[in-house]
CSV table of C-alpha atoms in Angstrom, one decimal:
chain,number,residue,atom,x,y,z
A,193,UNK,CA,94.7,151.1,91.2
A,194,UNK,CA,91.6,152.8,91.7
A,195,UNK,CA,88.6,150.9,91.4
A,196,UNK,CA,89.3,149.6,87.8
A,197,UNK,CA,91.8,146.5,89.6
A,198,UNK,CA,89.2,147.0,93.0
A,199,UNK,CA,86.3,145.1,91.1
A,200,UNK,CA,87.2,144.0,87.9
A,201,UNK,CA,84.9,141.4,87.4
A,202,UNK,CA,83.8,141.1,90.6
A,203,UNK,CA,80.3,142.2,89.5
A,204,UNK,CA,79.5,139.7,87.3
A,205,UNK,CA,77.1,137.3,87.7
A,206,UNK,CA,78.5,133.8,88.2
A,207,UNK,CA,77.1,132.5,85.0
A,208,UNK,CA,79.0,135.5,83.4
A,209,UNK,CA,81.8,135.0,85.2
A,210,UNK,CA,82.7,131.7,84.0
A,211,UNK,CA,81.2,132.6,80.5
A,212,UNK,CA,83.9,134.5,78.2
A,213,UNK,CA,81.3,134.5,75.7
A,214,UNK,CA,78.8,136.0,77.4
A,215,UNK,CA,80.8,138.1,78.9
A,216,UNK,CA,81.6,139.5,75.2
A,217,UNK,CA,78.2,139.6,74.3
A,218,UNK,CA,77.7,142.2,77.3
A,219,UNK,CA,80.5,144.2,76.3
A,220,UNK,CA,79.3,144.0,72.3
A,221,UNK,CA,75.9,145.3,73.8
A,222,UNK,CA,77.0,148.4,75.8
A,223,UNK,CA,79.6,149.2,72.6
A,224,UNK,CA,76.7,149.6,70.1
A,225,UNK,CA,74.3,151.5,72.9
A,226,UNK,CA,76.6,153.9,74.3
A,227,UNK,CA,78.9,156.8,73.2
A,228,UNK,CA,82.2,157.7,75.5
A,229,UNK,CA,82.4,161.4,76.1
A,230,UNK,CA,85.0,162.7,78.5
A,231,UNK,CA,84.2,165.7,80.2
A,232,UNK,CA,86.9,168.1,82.6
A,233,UNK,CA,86.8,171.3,84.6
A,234,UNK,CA,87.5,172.8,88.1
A,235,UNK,CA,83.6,171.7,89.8
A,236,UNK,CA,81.0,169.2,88.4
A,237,UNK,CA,79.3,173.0,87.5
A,238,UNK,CA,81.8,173.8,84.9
A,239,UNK,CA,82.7,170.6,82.8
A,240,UNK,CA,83.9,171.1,79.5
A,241,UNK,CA,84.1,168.6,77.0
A,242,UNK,CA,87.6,167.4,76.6
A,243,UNK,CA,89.5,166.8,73.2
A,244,UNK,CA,91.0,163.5,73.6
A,245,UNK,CA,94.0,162.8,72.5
A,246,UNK,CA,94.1,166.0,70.5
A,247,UNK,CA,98.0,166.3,72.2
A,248,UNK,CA,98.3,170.2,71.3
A,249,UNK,CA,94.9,171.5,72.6
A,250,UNK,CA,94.6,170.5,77.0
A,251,UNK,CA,92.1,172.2,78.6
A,252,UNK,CA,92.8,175.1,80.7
A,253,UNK,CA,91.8,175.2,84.6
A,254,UNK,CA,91.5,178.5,86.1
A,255,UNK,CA,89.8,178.8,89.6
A,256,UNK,CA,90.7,179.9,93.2
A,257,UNK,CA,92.2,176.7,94.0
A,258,UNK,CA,93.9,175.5,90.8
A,259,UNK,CA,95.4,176.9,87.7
A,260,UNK,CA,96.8,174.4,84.9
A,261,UNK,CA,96.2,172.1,81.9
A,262,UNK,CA,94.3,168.4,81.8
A,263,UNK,CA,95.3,166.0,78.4
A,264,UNK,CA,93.1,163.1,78.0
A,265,UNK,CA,94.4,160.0,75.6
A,266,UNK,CA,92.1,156.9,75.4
A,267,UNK,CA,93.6,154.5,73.6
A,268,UNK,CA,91.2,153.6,70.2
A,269,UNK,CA,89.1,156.4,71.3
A,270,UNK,CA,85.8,156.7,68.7
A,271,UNK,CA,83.6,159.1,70.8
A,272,UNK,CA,82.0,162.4,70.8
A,273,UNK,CA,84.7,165.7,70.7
A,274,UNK,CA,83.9,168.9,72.0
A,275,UNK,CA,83.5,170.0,68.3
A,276,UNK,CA,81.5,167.7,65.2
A,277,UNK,CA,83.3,169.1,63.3
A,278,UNK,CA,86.8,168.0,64.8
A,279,UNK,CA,86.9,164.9,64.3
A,280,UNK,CA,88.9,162.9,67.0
A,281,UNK,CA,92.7,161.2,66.1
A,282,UNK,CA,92.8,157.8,65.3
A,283,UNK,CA,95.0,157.6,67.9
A,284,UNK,CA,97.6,159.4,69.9
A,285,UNK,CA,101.2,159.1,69.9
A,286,UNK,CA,101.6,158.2,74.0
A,287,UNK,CA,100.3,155.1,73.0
A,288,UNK,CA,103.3,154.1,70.4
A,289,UNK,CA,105.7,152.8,72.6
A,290,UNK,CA,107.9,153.9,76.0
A,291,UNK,CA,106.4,153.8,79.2
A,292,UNK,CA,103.1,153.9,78.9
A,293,UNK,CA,102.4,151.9,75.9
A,294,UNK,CA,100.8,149.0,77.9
A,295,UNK,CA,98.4,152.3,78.7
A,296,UNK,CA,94.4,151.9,77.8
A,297,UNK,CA,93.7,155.8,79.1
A,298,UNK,CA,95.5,158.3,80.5
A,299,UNK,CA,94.9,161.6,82.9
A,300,UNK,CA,98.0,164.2,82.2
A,301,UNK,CA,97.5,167.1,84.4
A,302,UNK,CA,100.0,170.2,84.4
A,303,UNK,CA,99.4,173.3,87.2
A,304,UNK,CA,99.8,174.4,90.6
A,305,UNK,CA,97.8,174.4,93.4
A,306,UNK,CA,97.0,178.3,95.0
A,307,UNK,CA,95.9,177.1,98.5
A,308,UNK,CA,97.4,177.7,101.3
A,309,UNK,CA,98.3,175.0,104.0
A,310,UNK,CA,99.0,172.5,101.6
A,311,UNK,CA,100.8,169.1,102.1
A,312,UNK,CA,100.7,166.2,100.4
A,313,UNK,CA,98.9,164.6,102.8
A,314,UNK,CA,95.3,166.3,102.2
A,315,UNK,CA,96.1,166.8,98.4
A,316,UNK,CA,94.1,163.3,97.9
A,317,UNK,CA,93.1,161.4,94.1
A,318,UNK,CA,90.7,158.8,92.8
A,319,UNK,CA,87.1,158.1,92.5
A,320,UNK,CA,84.2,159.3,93.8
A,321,UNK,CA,79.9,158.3,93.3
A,322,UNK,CA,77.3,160.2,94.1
A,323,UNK,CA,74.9,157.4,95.1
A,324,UNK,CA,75.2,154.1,96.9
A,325,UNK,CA,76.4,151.2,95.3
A,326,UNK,CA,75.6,147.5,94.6
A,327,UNK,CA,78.7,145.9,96.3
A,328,UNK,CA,78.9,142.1,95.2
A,329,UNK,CA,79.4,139.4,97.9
A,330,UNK,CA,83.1,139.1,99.3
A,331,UNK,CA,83.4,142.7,98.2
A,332,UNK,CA,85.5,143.2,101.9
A,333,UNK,CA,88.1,140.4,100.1
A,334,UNK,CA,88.8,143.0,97.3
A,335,UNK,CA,89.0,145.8,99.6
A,336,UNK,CA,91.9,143.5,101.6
A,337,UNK,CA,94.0,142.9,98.5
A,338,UNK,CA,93.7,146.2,97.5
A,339,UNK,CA,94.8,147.7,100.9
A,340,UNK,CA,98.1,145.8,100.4
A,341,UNK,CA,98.3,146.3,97.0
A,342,UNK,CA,98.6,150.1,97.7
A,343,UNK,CA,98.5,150.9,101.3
A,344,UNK,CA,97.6,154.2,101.1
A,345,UNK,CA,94.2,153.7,99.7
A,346,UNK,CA,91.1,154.9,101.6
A,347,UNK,CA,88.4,153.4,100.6
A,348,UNK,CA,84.5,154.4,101.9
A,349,UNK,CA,82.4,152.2,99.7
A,350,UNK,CA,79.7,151.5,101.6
A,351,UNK,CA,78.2,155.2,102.3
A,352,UNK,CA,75.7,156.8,100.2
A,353,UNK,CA,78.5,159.0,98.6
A,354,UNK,CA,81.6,156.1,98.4
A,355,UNK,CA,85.1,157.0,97.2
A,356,UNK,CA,88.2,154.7,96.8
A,357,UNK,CA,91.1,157.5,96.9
A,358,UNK,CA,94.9,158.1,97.3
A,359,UNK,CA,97.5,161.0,98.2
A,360,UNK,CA,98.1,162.2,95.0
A,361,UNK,CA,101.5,162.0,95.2
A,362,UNK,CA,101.6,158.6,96.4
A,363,UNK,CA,99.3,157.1,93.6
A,364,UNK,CA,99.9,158.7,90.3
A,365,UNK,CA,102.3,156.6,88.0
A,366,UNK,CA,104.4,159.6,86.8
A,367,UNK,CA,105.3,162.7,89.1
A,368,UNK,CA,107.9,165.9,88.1
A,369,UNK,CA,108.0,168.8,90.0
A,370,UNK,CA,109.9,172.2,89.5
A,371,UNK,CA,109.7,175.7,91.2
A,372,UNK,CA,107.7,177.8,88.9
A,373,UNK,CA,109.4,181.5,89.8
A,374,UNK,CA,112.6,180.3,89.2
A,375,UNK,CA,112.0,179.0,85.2
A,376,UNK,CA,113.0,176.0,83.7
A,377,UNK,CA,116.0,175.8,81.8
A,378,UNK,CA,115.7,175.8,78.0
A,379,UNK,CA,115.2,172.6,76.7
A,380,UNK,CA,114.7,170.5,72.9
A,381,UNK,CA,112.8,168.1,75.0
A,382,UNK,CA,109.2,170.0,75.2
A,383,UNK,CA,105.9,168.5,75.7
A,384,UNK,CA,103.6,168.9,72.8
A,385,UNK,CA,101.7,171.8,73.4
A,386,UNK,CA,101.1,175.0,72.1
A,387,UNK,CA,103.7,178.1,72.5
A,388,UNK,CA,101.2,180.0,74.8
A,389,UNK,CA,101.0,177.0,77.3
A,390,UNK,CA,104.5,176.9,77.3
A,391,UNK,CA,105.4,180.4,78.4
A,392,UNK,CA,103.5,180.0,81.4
A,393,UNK,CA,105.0,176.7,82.2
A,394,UNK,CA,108.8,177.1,82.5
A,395,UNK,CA,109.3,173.3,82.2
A,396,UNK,CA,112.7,172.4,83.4
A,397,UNK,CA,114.7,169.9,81.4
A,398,UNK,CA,113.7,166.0,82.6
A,399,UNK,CA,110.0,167.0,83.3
A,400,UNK,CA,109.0,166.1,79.9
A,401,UNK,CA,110.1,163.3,77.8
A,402,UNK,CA,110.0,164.2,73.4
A,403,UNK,CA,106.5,162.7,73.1
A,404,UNK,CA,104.9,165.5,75.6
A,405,UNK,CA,104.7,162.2,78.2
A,406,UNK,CA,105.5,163.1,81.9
A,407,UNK,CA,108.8,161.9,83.2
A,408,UNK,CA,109.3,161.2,86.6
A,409,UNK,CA,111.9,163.7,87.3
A,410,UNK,CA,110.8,164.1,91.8
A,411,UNK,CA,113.4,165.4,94.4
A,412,UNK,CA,113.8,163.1,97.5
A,413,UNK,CA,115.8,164.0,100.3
A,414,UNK,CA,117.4,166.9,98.6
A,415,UNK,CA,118.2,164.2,96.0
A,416,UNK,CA,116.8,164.0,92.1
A,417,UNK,CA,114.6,160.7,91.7
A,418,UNK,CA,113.7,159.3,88.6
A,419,UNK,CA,112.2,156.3,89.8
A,420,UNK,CA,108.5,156.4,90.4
A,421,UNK,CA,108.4,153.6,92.4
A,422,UNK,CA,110.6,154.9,95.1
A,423,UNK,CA,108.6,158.6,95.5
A,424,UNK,CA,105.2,156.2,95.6
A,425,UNK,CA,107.0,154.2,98.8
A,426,UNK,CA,108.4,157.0,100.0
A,427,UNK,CA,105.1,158.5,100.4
A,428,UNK,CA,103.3,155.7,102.2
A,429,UNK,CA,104.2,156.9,104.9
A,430,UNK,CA,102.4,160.0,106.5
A,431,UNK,CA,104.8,161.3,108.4
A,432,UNK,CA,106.8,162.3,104.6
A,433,UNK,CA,103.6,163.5,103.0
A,434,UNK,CA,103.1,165.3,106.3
A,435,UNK,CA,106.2,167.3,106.0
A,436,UNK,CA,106.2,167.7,101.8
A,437,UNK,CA,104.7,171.7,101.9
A,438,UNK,CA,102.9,172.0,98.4
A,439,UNK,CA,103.6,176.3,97.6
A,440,UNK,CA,101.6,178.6,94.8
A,441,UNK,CA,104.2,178.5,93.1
A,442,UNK,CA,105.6,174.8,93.3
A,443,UNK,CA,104.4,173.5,89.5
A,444,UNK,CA,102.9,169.7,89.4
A,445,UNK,CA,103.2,167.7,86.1
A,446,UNK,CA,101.6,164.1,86.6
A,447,UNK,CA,100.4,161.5,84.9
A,448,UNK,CA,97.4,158.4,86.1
A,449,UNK,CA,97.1,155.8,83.7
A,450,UNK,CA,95.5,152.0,83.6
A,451,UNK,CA,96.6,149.1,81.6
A,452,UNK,CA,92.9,147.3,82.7
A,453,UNK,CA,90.0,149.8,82.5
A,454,UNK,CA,89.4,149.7,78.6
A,455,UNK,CA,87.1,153.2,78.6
A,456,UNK,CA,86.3,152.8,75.1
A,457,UNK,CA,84.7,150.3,75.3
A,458,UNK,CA,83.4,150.1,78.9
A,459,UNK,CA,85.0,147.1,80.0
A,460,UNK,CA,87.9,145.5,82.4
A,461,UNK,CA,91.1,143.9,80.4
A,462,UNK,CA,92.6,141.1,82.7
A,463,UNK,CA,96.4,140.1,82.6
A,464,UNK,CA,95.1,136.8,82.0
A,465,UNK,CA,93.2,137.7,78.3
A,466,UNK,CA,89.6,137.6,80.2
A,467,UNK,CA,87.8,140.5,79.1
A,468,UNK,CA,84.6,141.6,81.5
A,469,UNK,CA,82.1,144.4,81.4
A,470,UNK,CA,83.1,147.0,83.3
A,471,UNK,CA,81.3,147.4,86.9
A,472,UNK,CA,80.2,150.9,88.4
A,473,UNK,CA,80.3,152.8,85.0
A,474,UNK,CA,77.0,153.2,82.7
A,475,UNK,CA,74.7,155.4,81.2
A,476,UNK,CA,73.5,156.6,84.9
A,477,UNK,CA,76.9,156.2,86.5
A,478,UNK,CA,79.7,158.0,85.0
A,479,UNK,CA,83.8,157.5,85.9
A,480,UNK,CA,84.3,160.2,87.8
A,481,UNK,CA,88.1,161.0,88.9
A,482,UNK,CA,88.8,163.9,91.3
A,483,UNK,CA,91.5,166.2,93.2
A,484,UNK,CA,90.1,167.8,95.9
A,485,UNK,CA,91.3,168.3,99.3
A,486,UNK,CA,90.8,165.5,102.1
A,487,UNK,CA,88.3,167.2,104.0
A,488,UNK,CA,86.0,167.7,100.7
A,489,UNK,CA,86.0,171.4,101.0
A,490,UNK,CA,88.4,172.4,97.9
A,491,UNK,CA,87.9,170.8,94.5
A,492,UNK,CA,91.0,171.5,92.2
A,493,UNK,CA,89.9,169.3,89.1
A,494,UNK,CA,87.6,167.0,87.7
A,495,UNK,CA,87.6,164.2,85.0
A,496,UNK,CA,84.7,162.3,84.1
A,497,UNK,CA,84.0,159.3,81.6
A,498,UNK,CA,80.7,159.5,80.6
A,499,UNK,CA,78.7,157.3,78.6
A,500,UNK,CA,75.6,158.8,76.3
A,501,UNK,CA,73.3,156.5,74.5
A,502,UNK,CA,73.5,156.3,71.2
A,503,UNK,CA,70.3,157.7,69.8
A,504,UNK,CA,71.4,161.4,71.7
A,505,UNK,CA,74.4,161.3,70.6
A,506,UNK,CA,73.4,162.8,67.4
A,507,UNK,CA,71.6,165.6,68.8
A,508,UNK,CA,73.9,166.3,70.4
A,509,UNK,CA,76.1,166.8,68.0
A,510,UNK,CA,73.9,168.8,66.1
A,511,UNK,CA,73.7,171.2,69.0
A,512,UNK,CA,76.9,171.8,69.6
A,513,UNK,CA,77.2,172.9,65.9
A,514,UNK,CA,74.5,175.3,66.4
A,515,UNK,CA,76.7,176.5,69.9
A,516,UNK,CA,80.0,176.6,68.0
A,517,UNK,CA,80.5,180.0,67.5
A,518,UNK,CA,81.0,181.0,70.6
A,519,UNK,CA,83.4,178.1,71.7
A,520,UNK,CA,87.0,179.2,71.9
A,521,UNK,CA,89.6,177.2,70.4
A,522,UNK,CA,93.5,177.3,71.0
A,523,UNK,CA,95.7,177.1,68.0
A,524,UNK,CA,99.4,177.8,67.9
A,525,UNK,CA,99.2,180.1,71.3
A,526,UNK,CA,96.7,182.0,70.2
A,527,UNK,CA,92.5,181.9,71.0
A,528,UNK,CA,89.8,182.6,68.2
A,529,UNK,CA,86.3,181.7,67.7
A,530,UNK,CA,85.7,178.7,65.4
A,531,UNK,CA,84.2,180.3,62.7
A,532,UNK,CA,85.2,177.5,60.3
A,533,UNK,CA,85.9,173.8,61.1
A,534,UNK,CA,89.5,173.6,62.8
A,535,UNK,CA,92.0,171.6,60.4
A,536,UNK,CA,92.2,167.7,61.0
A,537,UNK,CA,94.4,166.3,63.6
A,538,UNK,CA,98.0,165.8,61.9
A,539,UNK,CA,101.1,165.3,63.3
A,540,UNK,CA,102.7,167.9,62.2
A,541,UNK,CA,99.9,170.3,63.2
């Protein structure tokens, strides 16, 4: 849910609200003023731009508190990519068709988590703001429906710092889980990443589906599971989450996906056809989703959305061209420094 289905639309001013075609003016407006650039790493200190939807090349996190791999797919995605000269798919193959093809963007994460103490009840997911925000009036009616719509939400959105977070495991739409020292079994059904990656995985058969999507492949009870919506319920309640021991060596694939928050192009995609600009996210607020501990004092990852104007975005491309040398860039298992543009996105590749 998240705040994508919190306060869609309910920012808007009442003349908007009631006017789809100013409403689409808005969104036209933002489109041709901003660029979407997605940025991921272990602390806001060391984001890395992301390669969306560029399936064989996640980015690695390695830190005291996480080790693993973040995919990003945005569905129509036209914005910037770590390198100019690579340019970005036209679009990914999650989108296609299965599960998530109702999908506008999606969050695949792959790792463990190295603390110790762990449960699933302080391993917590969602957004989070630096500064205060301008809640609209009957914002406490959202917060209600959103409660009930998932009842592990806690939401602080009226501090100078607000949040609207989840137990991960009780919020993410796709969960599998395996013990990492024993190995997965050999499997045809591998996500689509490179060889290296791999290795260090062990996926077992189930946690993957052909396309590289997460399958929900989650033991309850001593049981196998393979419906997501029974491990979310399952984990309302704090008592389970309380007792569900995350280890170093317990590996995590998930996956958080919206069919509403259109990233792309910066705007909220109603059930009902009404499209609205999307509150909370601008060129001075970016999207900011985080896994960090429920006490605040561990960080694990970091995804952010952000939106650059239009006339930097050239710059900055040009700046990372002079910078590319010294980028590294996975291919087929192996890391080299981009001395030449990397080929163009193909399926094959």
């Amino acid at each position: 849910m998240m705040l994508g289905g919190l306060f869609g639309g309910s920012l808007i001013s009442s003349q908007n609200m009631y006017d789809p075609a100013a409403s689409q003016r808005l969104v036209l407006e933002r489109n041709a003023n901003y660029v979407l650039r997605v940025r991921a790493g272990p602390d806001m200190a060391h984001l890395e731009t992301v390669d969306v939807n560029y399936e064989h090349v996640p980015l690695k996190i390695d830190s005291e508190d996480f080790t693993g791999y973040i995919t990003v797919r945005v569905f129509g995605f036209n914005g910037l990519m770590a390198d100019p000269c690579h340019p970005p798919p036209l679009q990914s193959v999650y989108f296609a068709n299965g599960f998530s093809r109702r999908a506008l963007y999606s969050i695949q994460v792959v790792g463990r988590f190295k603390g110790h103490g762990l449960t699933a009840d302080n391993i917590m997911f969602g957004n989070y703001f630096d500064r205060s925000l301008p809640l609209p009036p009957f914002s406490g009616l959202f917060e209600w429906f959103m409660r009930r719509m998932d009842r592990t939400l806690v939401l602080d959105m009226k501090s100078d710092t607000p949040s609207a977070v989840s137990p991960l495991l009780a919020t993410v739409q796709k969960l599998s889980y395996w013990d990492g020292s024993l190995h997965g079994s050999e499997t045809s059904n591998l996500p689509q990443i490179n060889n290296k990656i791999l290795r260090e995985l062990h996926p077992i058969d189930g946690a993957f589906d052909s396309e590289g999507r997460v399958a929900e492949y989650f033991p309850i009870k001593d049981s196998l599971n393979k419906d997501s919506k029974k491990r979310r319920r399952y984990f309302e309640k704090s008592s389970h989450r309380q007792r569900w021991k995350v280890k170093s060596s317990d590996m995590y694939a998930f996956d958080f996906y919206s069919p509403f928050i259109d990233v792309n192009h910066q705007c909220v995609r109603m059930p009902n056809a009404v499209v609205e600009p999307m509150p909370f996210f601008d060129g001075d607020l970016p999207l900011r989703y985080e896994c960090r501990t429920r006490n605040g004092r561990h960080t694990f990852f970091i995804v952010q959305f952000e939106l650059i104007p239009a006339s930097r975005a050239r710059p900055l491309q040009s700046a990372q061209q002079d910078n590319r040398p010294r980028r590294q860039y996975r291919d087929s298992g192996y890391e080299r420094e981009i001395l030449d543009p990397p080929p163009p996105y193909t399926e094959e590749a």
